[in-house]
CSV table of C-alpha atoms in Angstrom, one decimal:
chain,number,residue,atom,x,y,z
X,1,UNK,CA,0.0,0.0,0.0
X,2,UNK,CA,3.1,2.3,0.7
X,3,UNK,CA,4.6,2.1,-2.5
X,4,UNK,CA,0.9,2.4,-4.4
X,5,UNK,CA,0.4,5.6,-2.7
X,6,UNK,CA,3.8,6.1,-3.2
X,7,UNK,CA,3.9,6.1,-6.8
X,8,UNK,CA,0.4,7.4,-7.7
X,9,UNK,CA,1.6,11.0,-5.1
X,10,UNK,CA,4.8,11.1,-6.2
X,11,UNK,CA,4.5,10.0,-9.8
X,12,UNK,CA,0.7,10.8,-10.8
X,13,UNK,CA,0.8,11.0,-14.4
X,14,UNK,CA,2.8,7.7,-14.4
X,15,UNK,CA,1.2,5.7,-12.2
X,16,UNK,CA,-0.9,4.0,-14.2
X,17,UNK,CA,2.3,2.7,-16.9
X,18,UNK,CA,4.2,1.9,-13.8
X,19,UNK,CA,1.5,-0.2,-11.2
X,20,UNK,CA,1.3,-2.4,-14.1
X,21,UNK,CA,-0.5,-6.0,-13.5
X,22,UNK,CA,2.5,-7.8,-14.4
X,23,UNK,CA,4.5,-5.7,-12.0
X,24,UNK,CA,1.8,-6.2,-9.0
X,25,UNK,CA,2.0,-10.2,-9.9
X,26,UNK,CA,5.8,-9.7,-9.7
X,27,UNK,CA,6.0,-8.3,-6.4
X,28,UNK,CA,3.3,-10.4,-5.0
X,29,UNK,CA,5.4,-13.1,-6.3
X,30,UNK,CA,8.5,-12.6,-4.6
X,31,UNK,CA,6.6,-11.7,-1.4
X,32,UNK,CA,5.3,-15.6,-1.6
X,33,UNK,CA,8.7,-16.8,-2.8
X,34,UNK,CA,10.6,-14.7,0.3
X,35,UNK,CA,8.5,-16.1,2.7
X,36,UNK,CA,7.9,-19.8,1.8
X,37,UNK,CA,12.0,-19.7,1.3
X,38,UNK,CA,12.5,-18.7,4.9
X,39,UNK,CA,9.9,-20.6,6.2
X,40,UNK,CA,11.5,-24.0,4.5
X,41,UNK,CA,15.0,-23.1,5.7
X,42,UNK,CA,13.7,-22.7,9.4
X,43,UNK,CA,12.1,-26.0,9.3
X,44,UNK,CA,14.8,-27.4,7.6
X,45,UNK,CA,17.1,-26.2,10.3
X,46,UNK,CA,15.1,-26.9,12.9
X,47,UNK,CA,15.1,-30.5,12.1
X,48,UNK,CA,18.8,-30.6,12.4
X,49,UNK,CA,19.1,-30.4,16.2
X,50,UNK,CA,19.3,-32.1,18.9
X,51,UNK,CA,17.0,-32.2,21.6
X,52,UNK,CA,18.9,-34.3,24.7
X,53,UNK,CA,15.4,-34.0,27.2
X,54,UNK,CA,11.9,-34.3,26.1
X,55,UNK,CA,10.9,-30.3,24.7
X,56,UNK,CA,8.1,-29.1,27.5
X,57,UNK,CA,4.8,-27.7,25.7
X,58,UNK,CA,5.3,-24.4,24.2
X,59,UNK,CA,2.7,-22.3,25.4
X,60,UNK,CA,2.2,-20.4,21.5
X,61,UNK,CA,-0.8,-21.0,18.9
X,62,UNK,CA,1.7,-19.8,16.8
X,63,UNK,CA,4.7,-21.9,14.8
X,64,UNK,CA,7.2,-19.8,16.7
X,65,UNK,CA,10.4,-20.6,15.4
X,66,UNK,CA,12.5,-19.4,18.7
X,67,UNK,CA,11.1,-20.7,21.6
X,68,UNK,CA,11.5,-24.2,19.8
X,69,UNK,CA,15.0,-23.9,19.1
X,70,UNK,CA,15.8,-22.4,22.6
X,71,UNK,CA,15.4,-26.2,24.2
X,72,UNK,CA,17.9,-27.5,21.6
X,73,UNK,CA,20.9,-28.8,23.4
X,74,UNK,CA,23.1,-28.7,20.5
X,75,UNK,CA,24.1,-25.1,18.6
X,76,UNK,CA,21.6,-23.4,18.0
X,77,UNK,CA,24.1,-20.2,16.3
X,78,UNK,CA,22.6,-21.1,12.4
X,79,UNK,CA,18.7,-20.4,13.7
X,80,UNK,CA,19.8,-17.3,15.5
X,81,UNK,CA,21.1,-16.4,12.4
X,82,UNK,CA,18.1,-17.1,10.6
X,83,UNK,CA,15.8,-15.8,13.2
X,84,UNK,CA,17.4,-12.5,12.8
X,85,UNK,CA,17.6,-12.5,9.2
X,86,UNK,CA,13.7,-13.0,9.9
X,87,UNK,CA,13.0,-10.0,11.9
X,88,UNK,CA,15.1,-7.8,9.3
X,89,UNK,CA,13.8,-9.0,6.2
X,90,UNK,CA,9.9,-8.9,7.5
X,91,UNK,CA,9.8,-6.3,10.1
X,92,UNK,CA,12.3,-3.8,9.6
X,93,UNK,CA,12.8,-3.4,6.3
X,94,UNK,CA,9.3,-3.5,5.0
X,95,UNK,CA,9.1,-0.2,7.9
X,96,UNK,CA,11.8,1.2,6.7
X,97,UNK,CA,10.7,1.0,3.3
X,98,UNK,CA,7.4,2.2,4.2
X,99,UNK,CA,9.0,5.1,6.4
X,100,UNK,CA,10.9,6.2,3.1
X,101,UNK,CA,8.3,6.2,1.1
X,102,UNK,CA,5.9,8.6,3.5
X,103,UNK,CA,9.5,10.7,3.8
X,104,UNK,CA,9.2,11.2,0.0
X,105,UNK,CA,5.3,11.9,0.2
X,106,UNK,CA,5.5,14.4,2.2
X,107,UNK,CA,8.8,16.2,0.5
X,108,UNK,CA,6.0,16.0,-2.3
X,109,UNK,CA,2.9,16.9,-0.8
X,110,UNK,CA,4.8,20.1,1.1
X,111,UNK,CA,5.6,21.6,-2.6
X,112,UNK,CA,1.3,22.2,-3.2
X,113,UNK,CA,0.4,25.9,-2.9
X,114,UNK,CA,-2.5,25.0,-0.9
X,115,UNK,CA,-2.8,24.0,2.6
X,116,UNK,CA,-6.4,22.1,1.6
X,117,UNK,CA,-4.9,20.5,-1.4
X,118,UNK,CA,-1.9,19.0,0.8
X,119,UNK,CA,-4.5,17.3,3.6
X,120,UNK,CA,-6.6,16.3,0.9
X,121,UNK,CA,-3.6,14.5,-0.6
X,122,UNK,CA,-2.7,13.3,2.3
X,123,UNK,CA,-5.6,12.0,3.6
X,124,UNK,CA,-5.5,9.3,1.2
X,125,UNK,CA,-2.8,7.7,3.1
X,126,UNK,CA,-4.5,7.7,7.2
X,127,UNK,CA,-6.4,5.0,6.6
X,128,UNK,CA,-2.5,3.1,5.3
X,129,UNK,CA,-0.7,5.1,8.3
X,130,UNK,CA,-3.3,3.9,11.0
X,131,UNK,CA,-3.1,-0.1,10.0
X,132,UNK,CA,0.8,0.5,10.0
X,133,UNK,CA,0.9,1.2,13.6
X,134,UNK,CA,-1.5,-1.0,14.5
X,135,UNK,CA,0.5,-3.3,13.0
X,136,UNK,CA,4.1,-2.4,13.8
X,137,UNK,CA,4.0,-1.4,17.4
X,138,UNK,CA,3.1,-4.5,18.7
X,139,UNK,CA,5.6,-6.5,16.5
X,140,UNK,CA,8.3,-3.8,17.7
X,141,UNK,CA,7.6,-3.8,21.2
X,142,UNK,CA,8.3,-8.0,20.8
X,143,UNK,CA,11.3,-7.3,19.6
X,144,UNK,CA,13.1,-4.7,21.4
X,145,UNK,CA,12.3,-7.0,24.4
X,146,UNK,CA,13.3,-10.1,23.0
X,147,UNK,CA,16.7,-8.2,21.5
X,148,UNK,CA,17.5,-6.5,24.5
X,149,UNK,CA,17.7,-9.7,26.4
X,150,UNK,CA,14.9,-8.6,29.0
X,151,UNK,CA,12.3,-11.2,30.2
X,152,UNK,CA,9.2,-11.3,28.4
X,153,UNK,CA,6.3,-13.8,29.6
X,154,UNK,CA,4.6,-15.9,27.5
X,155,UNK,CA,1.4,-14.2,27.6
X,156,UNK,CA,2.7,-10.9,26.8
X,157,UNK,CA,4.7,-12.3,23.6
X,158,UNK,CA,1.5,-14.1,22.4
X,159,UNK,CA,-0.7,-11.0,23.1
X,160,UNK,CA,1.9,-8.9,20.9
X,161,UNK,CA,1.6,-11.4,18.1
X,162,UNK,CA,-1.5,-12.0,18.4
X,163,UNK,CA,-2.6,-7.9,17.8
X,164,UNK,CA,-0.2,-8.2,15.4
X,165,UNK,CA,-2.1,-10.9,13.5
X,166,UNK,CA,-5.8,-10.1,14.3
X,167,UNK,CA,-6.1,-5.9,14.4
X,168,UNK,CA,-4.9,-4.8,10.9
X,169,UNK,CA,-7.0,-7.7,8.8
X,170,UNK,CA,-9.8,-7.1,11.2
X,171,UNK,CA,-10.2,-3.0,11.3
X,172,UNK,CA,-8.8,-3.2,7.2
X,173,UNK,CA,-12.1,-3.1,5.4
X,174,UNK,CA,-13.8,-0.8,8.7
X,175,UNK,CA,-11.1,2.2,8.3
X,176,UNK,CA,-11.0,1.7,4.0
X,177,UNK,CA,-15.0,1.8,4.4
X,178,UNK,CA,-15.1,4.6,6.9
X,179,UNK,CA,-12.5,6.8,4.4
X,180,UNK,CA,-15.8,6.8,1.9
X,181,UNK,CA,-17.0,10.1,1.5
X,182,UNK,CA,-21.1,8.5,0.8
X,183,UNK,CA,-20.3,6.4,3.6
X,184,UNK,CA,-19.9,8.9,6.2
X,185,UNK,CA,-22.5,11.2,4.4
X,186,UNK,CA,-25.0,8.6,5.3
X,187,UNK,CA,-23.7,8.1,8.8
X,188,UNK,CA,-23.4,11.7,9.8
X,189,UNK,CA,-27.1,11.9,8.1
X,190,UNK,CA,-28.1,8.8,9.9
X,191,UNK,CA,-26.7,10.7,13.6
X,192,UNK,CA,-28.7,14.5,12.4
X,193,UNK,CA,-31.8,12.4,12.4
X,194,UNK,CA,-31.7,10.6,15.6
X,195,UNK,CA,-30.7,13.8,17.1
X,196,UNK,CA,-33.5,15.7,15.4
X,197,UNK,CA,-36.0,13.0,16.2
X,198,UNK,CA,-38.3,13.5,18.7
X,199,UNK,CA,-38.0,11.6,22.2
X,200,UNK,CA,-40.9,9.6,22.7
X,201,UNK,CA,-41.4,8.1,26.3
């Protein structure tokens, strides 16, 4: 959604020669490809070790990859790897892509003459910026804690990812429905008559 908005700010005329459908199926393709990559090397390593004492019962709905290989007895040094190659290539990256990409927006949007034009451009892009942080603060707060090496219990990790997973698809089509200008026309007209209507007792 960042570099759509992106592109059709930034590069209006153009958008529509360069958000091609081959060029959507591209990314969307190596966003599958990324993911089921990683996903098969982390099972692929985690197979590899060695587990000297039964593993106690994760307490995670989630296929966490680190609390597993944390009750390995053997090295675990090639899944830290990986685990951190993880959290850059699918958390902070994609942020600071999408923070670069609102850094140019608003370079852009700051060159209109008007101060209406510039919200009005920019209001395109809440209903984006709200799911972001929805999304992101959660995931971040997991892994400053898990980075810094501070205790984290198990109910406050699945809670984080859990947020994580749940809020964005869940508020998605509320907040994209909400930023409908005959949406709220018929809501703020729905409110005027309950308020003008008379109370009956």
């Amino acid at each position: 959604m960042s570099y759509e908005r992106f592109i059709s700010i930034c590069f209006p005329l153009r958008s529509s020669t360069i958000n091609t459908n081959v060029r959507m199926y591209i990314i969307i393709g190596f966003c599958w490809v990324l993911s089921l990559t990683y996903f098969g090397v982390a099972v692929v390593f985690i197979t590899r070790l060695s587990f000297c004492k039964p593993v106690p019962v994760i307490k995670s709905y989630f296929c966490d990859h680190g609390p597993v290989f944390k009750e390995a007895c053997s090295s675990d040094s090639a899944n830290r790897v990986i685990a951190s190659v993880y959290t850059v290539a699918f958390i902070f990256l994609p942020l600071a892509l999408i923070i670069l990409s609102y850094v140019c927006i608003i370079a852009v949007l700051s060159r209109i003459a008007s101060a209406q034009g510039r919200w009005k451009a920019f209001k395109t892009c809440m209903a984006h910026l709200a799911l972001v942080v929805i999304f992101f603060i959660p995931v971040l707060v997991t892994c400053m804690i898990v980075w810094t090496n501070l205790p984290m219990e198990t109910n406050t990790r699945i809670l984080n990812t859990s947020l994580a997973a749940t809020l964005p698809p869940l508020l998605n089509p509320i907040i994209y429905t909400l930023k409908t200008e005959e949406i709220m026309e018929k809501i703020k007209n729905f409110i005027r008559k309950k308020k003008a209507a008379p109370v009956t007792h």
